[in-house]
CSV table of C-alpha atoms and ligand atoms in Angstrom, one decimal:
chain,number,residue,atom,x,y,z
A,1,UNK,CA,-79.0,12.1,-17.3
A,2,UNK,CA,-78.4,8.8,-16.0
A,3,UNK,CA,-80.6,7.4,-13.8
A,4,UNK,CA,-80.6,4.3,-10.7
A,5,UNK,CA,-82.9,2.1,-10.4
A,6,UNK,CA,-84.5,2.2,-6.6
A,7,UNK,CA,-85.5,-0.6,-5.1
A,8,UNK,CA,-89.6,-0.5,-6.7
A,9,UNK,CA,-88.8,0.5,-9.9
A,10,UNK,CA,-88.8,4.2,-9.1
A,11,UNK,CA,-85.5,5.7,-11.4
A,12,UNK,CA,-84.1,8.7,-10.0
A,13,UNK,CA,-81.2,10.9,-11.7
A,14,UNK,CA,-77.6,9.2,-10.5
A,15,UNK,CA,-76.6,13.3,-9.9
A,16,UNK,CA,-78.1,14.8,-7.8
A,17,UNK,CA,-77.6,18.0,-5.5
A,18,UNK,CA,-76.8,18.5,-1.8
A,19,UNK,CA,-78.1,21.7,0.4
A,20,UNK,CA,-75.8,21.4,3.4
A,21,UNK,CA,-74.6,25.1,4.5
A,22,UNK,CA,-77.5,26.2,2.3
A,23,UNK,CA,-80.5,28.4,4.7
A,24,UNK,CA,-77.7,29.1,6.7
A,25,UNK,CA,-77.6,33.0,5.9
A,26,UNK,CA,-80.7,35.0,4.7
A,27,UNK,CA,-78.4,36.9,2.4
A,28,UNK,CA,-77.2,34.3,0.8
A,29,UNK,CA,-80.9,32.5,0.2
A,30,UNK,CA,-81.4,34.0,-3.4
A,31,UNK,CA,-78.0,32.6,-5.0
A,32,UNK,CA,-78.7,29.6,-3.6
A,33,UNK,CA,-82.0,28.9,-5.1
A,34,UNK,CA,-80.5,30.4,-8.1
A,35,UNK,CA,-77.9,27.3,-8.0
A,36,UNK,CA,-80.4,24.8,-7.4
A,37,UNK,CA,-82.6,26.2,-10.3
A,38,UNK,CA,-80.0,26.1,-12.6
A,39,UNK,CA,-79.0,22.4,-11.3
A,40,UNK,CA,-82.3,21.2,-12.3
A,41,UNK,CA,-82.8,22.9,-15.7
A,42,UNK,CA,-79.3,20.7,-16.3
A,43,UNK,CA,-81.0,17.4,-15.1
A,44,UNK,CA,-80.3,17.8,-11.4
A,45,UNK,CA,-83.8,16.9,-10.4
A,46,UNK,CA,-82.8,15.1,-7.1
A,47,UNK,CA,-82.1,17.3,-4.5
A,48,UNK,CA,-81.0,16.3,-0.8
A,49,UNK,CA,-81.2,18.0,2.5
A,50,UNK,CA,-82.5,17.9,5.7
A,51,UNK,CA,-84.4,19.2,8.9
A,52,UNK,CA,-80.8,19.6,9.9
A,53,UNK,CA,-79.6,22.1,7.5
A,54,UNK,CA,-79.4,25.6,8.9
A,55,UNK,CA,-82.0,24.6,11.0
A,56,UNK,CA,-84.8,23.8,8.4
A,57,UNK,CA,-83.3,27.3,6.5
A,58,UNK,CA,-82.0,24.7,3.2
A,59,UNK,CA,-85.6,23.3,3.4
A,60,UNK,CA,-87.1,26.5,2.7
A,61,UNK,CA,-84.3,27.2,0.0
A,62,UNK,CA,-85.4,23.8,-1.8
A,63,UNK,CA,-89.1,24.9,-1.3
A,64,UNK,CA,-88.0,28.3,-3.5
A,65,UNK,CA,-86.4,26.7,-6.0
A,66,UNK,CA,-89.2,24.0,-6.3
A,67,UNK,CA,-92.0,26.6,-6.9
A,68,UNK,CA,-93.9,25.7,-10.0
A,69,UNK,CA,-91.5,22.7,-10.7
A,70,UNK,CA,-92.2,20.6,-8.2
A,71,UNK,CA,-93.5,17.2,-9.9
A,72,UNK,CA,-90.2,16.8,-11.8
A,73,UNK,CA,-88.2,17.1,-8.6
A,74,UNK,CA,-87.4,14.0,-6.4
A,75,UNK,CA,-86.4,15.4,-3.0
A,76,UNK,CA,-84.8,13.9,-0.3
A,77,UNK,CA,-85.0,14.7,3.1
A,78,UNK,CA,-83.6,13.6,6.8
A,79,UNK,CA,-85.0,13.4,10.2
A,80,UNK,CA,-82.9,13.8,13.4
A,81,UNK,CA,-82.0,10.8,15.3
A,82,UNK,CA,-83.6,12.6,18.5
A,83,UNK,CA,-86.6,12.8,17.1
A,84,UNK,CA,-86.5,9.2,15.3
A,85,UNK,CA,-89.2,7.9,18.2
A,86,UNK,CA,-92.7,6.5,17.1
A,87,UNK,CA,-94.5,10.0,17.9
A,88,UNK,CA,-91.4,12.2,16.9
A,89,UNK,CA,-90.7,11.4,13.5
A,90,UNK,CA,-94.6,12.5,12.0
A,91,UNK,CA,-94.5,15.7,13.8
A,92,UNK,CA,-90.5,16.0,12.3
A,93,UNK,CA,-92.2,15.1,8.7
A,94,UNK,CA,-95.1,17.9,8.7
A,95,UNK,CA,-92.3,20.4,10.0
A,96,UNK,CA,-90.5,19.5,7.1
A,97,UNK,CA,-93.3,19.2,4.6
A,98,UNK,CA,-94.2,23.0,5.8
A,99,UNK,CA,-90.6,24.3,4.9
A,100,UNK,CA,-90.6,22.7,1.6
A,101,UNK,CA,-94.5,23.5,0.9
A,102,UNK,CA,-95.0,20.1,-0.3
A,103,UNK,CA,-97.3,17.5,0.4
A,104,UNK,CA,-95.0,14.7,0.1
A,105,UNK,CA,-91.6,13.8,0.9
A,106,UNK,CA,-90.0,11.7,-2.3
A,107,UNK,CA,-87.1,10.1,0.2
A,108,UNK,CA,-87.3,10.6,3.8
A,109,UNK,CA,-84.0,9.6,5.8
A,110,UNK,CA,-82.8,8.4,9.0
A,111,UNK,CA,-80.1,10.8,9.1
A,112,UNK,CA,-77.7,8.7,11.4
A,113,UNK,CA,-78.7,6.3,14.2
A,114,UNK,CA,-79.6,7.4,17.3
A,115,UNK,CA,-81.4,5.8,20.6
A,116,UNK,CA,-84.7,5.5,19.6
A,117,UNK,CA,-85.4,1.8,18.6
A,118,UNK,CA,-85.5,1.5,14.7
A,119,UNK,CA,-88.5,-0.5,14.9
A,120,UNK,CA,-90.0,2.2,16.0
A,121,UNK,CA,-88.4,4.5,13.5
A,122,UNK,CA,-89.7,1.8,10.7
A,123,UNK,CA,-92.7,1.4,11.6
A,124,UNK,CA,-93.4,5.4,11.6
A,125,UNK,CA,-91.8,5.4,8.3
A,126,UNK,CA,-94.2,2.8,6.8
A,127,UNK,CA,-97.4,4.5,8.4
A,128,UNK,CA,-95.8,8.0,6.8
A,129,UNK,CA,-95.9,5.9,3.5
A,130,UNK,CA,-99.5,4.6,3.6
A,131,UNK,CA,-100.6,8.3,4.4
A,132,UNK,CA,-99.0,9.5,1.1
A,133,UNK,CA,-96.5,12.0,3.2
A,134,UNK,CA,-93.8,10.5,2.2
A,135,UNK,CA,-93.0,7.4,-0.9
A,136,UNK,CA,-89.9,6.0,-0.1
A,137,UNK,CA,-87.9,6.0,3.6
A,138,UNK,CA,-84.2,4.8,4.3
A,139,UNK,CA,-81.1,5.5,6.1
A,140,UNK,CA,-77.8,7.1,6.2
A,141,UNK,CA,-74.5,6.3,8.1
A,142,UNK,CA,-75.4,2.7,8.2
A,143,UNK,CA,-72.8,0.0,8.2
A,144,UNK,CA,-73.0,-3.2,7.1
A,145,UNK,CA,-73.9,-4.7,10.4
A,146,UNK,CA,-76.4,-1.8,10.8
A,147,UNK,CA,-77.9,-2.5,7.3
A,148,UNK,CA,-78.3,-6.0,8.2
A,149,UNK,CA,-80.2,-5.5,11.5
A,150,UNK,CA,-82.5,-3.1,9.4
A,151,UNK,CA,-83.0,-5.8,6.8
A,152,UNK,CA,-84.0,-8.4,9.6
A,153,UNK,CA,-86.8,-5.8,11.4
A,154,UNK,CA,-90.3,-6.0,10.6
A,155,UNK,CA,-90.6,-3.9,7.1
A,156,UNK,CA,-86.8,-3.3,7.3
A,157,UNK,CA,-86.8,-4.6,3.6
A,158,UNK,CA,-88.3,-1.7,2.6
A,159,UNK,CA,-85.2,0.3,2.9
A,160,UNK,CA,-84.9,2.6,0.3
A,161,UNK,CA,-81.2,3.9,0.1
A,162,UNK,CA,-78.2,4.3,2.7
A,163,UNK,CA,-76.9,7.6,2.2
A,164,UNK,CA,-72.6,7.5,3.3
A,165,UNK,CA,-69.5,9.4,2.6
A,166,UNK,CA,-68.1,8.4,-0.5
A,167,UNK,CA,-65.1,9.9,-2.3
A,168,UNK,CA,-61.8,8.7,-3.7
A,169,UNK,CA,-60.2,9.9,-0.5
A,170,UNK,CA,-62.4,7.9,1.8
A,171,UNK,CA,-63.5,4.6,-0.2
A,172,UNK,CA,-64.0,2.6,3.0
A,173,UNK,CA,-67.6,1.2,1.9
A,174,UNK,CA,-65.8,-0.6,-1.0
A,175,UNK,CA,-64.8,-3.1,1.5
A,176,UNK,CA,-68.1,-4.8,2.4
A,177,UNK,CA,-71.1,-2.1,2.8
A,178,UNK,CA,-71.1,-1.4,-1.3
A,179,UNK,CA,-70.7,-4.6,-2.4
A,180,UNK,CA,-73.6,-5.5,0.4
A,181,UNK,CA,-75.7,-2.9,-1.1
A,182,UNK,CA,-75.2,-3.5,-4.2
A,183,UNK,CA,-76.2,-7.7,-3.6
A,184,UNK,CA,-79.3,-6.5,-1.9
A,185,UNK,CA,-80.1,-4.2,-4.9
A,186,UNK,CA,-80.6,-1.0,-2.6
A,187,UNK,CA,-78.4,2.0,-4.1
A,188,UNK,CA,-75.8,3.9,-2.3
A,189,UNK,CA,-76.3,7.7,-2.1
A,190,UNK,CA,-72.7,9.2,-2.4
A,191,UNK,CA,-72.2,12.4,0.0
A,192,UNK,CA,-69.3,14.8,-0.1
A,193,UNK,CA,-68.4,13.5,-3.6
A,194,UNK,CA,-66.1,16.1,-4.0
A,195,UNK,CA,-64.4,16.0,-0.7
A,196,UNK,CA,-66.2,19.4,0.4
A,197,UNK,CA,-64.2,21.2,-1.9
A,198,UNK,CA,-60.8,20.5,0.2
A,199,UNK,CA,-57.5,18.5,0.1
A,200,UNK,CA,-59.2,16.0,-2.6
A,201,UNK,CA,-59.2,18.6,-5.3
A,202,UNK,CA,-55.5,18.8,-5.0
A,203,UNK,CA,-54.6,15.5,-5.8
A,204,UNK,CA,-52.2,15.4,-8.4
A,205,UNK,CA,-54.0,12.0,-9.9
A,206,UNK,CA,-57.5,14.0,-10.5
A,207,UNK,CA,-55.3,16.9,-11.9
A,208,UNK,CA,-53.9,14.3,-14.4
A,209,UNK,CA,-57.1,12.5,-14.7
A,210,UNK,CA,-58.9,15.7,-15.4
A,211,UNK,CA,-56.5,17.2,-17.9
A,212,UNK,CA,-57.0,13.8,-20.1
A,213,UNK,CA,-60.6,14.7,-20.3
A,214,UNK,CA,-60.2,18.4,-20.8
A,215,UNK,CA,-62.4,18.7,-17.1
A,216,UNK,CA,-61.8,19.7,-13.6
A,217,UNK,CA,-60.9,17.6,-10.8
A,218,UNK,CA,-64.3,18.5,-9.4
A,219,UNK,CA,-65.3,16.9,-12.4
A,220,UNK,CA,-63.5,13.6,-12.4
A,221,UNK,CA,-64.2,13.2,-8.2
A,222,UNK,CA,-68.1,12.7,-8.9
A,223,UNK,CA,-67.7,10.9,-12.4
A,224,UNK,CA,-65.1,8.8,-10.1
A,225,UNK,CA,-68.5,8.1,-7.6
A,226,UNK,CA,-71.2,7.7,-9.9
A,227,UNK,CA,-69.0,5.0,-11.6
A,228,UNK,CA,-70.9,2.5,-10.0
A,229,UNK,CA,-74.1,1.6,-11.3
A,230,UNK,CA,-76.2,1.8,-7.9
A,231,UNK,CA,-74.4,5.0,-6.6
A,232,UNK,CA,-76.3,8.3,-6.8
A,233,UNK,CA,-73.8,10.9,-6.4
A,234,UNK,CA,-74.8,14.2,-4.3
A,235,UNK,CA,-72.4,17.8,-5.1
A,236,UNK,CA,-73.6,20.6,-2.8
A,237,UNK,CA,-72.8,24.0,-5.0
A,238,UNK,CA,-73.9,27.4,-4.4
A,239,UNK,CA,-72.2,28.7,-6.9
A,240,UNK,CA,-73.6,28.8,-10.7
A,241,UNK,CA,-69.8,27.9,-12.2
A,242,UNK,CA,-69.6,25.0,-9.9
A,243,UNK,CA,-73.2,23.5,-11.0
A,244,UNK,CA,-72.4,23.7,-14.3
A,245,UNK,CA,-68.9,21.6,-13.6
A,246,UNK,CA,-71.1,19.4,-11.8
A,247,UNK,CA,-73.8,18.6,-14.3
A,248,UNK,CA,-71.6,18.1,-16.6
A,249,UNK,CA,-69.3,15.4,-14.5
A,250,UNK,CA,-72.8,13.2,-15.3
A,251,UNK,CA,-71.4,12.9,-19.2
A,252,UNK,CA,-67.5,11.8,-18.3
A,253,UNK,CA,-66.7,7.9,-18.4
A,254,UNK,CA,-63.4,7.2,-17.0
A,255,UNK,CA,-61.4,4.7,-18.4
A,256,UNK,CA,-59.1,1.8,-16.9
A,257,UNK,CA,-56.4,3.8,-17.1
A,258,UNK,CA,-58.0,6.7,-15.6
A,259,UNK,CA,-59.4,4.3,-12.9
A,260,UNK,CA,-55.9,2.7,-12.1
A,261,UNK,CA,-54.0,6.2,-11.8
A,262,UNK,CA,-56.8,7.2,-9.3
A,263,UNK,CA,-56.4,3.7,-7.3
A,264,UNK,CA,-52.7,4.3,-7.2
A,265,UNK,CA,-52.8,7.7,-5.7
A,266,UNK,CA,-55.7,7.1,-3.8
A,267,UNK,CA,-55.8,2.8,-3.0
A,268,UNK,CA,-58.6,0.8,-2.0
A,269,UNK,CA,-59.7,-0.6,1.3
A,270,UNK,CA,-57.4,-3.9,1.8
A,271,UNK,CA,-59.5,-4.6,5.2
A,272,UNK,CA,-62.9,-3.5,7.2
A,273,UNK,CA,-62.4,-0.2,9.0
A,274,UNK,CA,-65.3,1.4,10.6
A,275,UNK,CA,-67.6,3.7,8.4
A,276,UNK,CA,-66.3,7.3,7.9
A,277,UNK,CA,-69.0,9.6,9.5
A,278,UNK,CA,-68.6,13.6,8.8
B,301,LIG,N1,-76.1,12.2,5.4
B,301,LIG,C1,-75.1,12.9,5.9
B,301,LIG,O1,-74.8,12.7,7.0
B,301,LIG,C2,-74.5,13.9,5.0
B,301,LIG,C3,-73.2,14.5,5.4
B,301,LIG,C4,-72.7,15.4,4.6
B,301,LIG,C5,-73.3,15.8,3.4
B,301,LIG,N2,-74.5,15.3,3.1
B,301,LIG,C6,-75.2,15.7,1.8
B,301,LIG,O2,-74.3,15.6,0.7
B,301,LIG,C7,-74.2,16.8,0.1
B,301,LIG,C8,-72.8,17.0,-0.5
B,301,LIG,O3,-71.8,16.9,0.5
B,301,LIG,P1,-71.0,18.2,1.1
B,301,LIG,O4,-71.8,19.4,0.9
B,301,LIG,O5,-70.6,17.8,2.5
B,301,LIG,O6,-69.7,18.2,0.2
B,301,LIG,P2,-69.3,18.3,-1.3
B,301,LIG,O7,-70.5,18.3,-2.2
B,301,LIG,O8,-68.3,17.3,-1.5
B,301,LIG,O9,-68.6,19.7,-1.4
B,301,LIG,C9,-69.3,21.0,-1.3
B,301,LIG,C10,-68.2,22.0,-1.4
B,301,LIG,O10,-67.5,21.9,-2.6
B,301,LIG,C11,-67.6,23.0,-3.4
B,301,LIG,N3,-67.7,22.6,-4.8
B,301,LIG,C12,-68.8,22.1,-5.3
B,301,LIG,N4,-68.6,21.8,-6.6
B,301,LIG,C13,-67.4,22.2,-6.9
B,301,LIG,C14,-66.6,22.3,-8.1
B,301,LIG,N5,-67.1,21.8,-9.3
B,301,LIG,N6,-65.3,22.8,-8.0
B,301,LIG,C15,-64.9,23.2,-6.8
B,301,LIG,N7,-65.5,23.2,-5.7
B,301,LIG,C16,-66.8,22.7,-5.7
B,301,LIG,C17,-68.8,23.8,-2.9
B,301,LIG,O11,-68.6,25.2,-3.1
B,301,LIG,P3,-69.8,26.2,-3.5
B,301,LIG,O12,-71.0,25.8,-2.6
B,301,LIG,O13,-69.2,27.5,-3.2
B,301,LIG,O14,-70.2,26.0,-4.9
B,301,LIG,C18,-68.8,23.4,-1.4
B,301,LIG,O15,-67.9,24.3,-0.7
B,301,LIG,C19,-74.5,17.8,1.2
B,301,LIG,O16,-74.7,19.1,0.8
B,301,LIG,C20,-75.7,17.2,1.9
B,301,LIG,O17,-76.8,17.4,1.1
B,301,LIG,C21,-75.1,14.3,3.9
């Protein structure tokens, strides 16, 4: 598996799977951890979610799939902007560090930006860092100018990632905020890669894409977002076919050609447009 480089010489696998919808359903816990298991036997060892996802539920999932694994695992998780103050985000951090039955979060996330100050929201970070409780912090749905106010705060520097929507249907953040990132040497962490499973998989450019490679169009829309060196790409899939697809999109290189058929179906920012937020 290929891996990215974080910011203090940490390297984390470039693939990587989501958990959103997961914990949603108690019936549908045991195929989920089932997925996840299965995801990290292929190299999957990154695995994202949040205090968000059915309410803590995909917490608890990752907690079950972690069990007797849990030192090859980097896992990513994401406090609520409403509870981003000072005092809120610890008590958010031991909810969530319950749920998973860890003692340490690898990657804790600002999960979008809310109204507490972020200097507060940085500073309980850093203090969550000293204590061991959690070894990296950073943010997601941050735009440039947001990712440069962070970068002039106290400790801001110490941003670990920016998590953002990134497919070949929504490539906004080539304009300025990857490029930005990738000057500032903090990675990108791709979400929805694979559009959530909707119109993106029709495109008739993937289809072609994908049939060159003998793949799936699954397949060439995270190959597509992992192309850059300093993205780490995030699939959610509960379903065992699907992680297999998924791993294996880690292993395709796509070509000029491929890259060019994809830009013409699917074309590149020409200006700034506001950050695409699901
Ligand atoms: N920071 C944020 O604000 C934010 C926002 C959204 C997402 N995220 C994170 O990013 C992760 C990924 O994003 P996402 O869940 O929105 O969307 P996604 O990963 O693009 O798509 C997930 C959907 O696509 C399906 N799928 C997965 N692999 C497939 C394949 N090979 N072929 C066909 N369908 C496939 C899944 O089905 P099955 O489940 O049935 O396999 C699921 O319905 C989330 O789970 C979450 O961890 C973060």
């Amino acid at each position: 598996m290929r891996t990215v480089r974080l910011p203090d010489g940490t390297q984390v696998p470039a693939l990587g799977q989501g958990t959103w919808h997961m914990g949603e359903r108690g019936s549908a816990a045991k195929p989920e951890v089932a997925a996840l298991k299965l995801g990290i036997e292929l190299g999957m060892t990154l695995i994202d979610t949040a205090e968000m996802y059915g309410n803590g539920g995909a917490e608890e999932v990752v907690a079950e799939a972690a069990q007797g694994q849990r030192d090859k695992l980097f896992i990513v998780s994401k406090v609520y902007p409403q509870n981003a103050s000072r005092t809120g985000v610890p008590q958010a951090c031991e909810r969530s560090l319950k749920r998973l039955r860890t003692d340490r979060i690898d990657l804790y996330l600002l999960h979008w930006k809310g109204s507490h100050p972020l200097t507060e929201t940085v500073a309980a970070f850093e203090k969550l860092k000293a204590e061991g409780k959690i070894r990296h912090w950073g943010v997601s749905n941050f735009d440039t100018s947001d990712m440069q106010g962070l970068l002039r705060l106290k400790d801001g520097t110490n941003c670990t990632t920016n998590q953002v929507l990134y497919h070949a249907g929504s490539r906004g953040i080539e304009y300025d905020l990857l490029p930005w990132t990738t000057e500032h040497s903090i990675p990108l962490m791709a979400y929805s890669p694979v559009g959530q499973g909707g119109r993106l998989l029709q495109s008739k450019a993937l289809a072609a894409v994908a049939k060159r490679h003998n793949a799936t169009p699954a397949q060439i829309a995270i190959a597509w977002t992992m192309r850059h060196a300093n993205v780490i790409s995030i699939p959610k899939a509960s379903d065992q076919a699907h992680v297999r697809e998924n791993a294996a999109a880690g292993d395709i290189t796509l070509t000029d050609a491929d890259l060019a058929a994809i830009d013409a179906a699917h074309p590149p920012p020409a200006r700034k447009a506001s950050l695409d937020i699901l």
